GROMACS .gro file of C-alpha atoms in nm:
model
  110
    1UNK     CA    1  -0.016   0.003  -0.030
    2UNK     CA    2   0.143   0.331  -0.082
    3UNK     CA    3   0.124   0.606   0.181
    4UNK     CA    4   0.097   0.966   0.122
    5UNK     CA    5   0.132   1.290   0.305
    6UNK     CA    6  -0.127   1.575   0.266
    7UNK     CA    7  -0.073   1.942   0.320
    8UNK     CA    8  -0.381   2.054   0.489
    9UNK     CA    9  -0.349   2.429   0.346
   10UNK     CA   10  -0.359   2.378  -0.021
   11UNK     CA   11  -0.445   2.012  -0.034
   12UNK     CA   12  -0.116   1.893  -0.214
   13UNK     CA   13  -0.056   1.533  -0.197
   14UNK     CA   14   0.314   1.384  -0.208
   15UNK     CA   15   0.461   1.037  -0.139
   16UNK     CA   16   0.531   1.010   0.235
   17UNK     CA   17   0.878   1.111   0.330
   18UNK     CA   18   1.068   0.983   0.612
   19UNK     CA   19   1.200   1.206   0.877
   20UNK     CA   20   1.455   1.110   1.125
   21UNK     CA   21   1.558   1.303   1.438
   22UNK     CA   22   1.859   1.222   1.650
   23UNK     CA   23   1.905   1.340   1.999
   24UNK     CA   24   2.224   1.566   2.027
   25UNK     CA   25   2.393   1.640   2.347
   26UNK     CA   26   2.526   2.004   2.436
   27UNK     CA   27   2.892   1.898   2.325
   28UNK     CA   28   2.778   1.785   1.968
   29UNK     CA   29   2.531   2.089   1.930
   30UNK     CA   30   2.812   2.321   2.017
   31UNK     CA   31   3.034   2.143   1.755
   32UNK     CA   32   2.777   2.167   1.500
   33UNK     CA   33   2.711   2.538   1.572
   34UNK     CA   34   3.058   2.610   1.530
   35UNK     CA   35   3.075   2.500   1.168
   36UNK     CA   36   2.915   2.821   1.017
   37UNK     CA   37   3.021   3.064   1.321
   38UNK     CA   38   3.274   3.340   1.282
   39UNK     CA   39   3.292   3.375   1.674
   40UNK     CA   40   3.086   3.236   1.987
   41UNK     CA   41   3.106   3.379   2.322
   42UNK     CA   42   2.912   3.168   2.594
   43UNK     CA   43   2.958   3.443   2.858
   44UNK     CA   44   2.988   3.183   3.114
   45UNK     CA   45   3.329   3.191   3.227
   46UNK     CA   46   3.618   3.417   3.266
   47UNK     CA   47   3.983   3.318   3.208
   48UNK     CA   48   4.214   3.585   3.360
   49UNK     CA   49   4.091   3.920   3.238
   50UNK     CA   50   3.939   3.770   2.919
   51UNK     CA   51   3.578   3.569   2.816
   52UNK     CA   52   3.672   3.294   2.583
   53UNK     CA   53   3.552   3.280   2.182
   54UNK     CA   54   3.523   2.910   2.144
   55UNK     CA   55   3.553   2.938   1.775
   56UNK     CA   56   3.818   3.153   1.647
   57UNK     CA   57   3.993   3.263   1.975
   58UNK     CA   58   3.889   3.628   1.944
   59UNK     CA   59   3.861   3.639   2.318
   60UNK     CA   60   3.703   3.968   2.467
   61UNK     CA   61   3.831   4.145   2.769
   62UNK     CA   62   3.595   4.199   3.082
   63UNK     CA   63   3.596   4.479   3.286
   64UNK     CA   64   3.426   4.499   3.634
   65UNK     CA   65   3.315   4.145   3.592
   66UNK     CA   66   3.448   3.862   3.836
   67UNK     CA   67   3.364   3.526   3.915
   68UNK     CA   68   3.114   3.642   4.162
   69UNK     CA   69   2.911   3.794   3.860
   70UNK     CA   70   2.890   3.457   3.672
   71UNK     CA   71   2.507   3.354   3.741
   72UNK     CA   72   2.249   3.096   3.645
   73UNK     CA   73   2.145   3.174   3.299
   74UNK     CA   74   1.853   3.041   3.058
   75UNK     CA   75   2.090   2.746   2.960
   76UNK     CA   76   2.391   2.707   3.155
   77UNK     CA   77   2.568   3.006   3.315
   78UNK     CA   78   2.567   3.383   3.220
   79UNK     CA   79   2.716   3.707   3.315
   80UNK     CA   80   2.544   3.943   3.527
   81UNK     CA   81   2.616   4.315   3.411
   82UNK     CA   82   2.554   4.586   3.621
   83UNK     CA   83   2.512   4.974   3.500
   84UNK     CA   84   2.636   5.121   3.838
   85UNK     CA   85   2.966   4.928   3.851
   86UNK     CA   86   3.031   5.006   3.489
   87UNK     CA   87   3.076   4.624   3.361
   88UNK     CA   88   3.154   4.572   2.994
   89UNK     CA   89   3.285   4.359   2.728
   90UNK     CA   90   3.529   4.473   2.472
   91UNK     CA   91   3.776   4.375   2.224
   92UNK     CA   92   4.034   4.550   1.973
   93UNK     CA   93   4.023   4.395   1.632
   94UNK     CA   94   4.321   4.371   1.419
   95UNK     CA   95   4.340   4.398   1.062
   96UNK     CA   96   4.273   4.057   0.855
   97UNK     CA   97   4.030   3.920   1.109
   98UNK     CA   98   3.690   3.826   1.043
   99UNK     CA   99   3.574   4.084   1.311
  100UNK     CA  100   3.392   4.321   1.340
  101UNK     CA  101   3.099   4.136   1.148
  102UNK     CA  102   2.995   4.466   0.988
  103UNK     CA  103   3.276   4.423   0.740
  104UNK     CA  104   3.098   4.129   0.596
  105UNK     CA  105   2.803   4.164   0.318
  106UNK     CA  106   2.551   3.959   0.527
  107UNK     CA  107   2.584   3.853   0.881
  108UNK     CA  108   2.370   3.739   1.185
  109UNK     CA  109   2.408   3.833   1.547
  110UNK     CA  110   2.236   3.585   1.777
   0.00000   0.00000   0.00000
């Protein structure tokens, strides 16, 4: 027996497709995300005076943010920024780097 799938909006009928879904752990998801990224700062840890970029090593400098300002985030840890203490992240870009992103024709920041 031939199985069919129907699109209820425009009533199009097509041969049934098979969809496979595999569970991915956080490690494999991060690895997959890195494939198309210029930079990825999870903003969940401080190493010395920097927060690491896990893709390109374009680490950002942290100012007035310390280990005590790492808090529970939506998924994992996050930084707690505070205007009163002037907490900030900065980075000076060098010639030839892929940053800043606005030098590219198209980009997405998420």
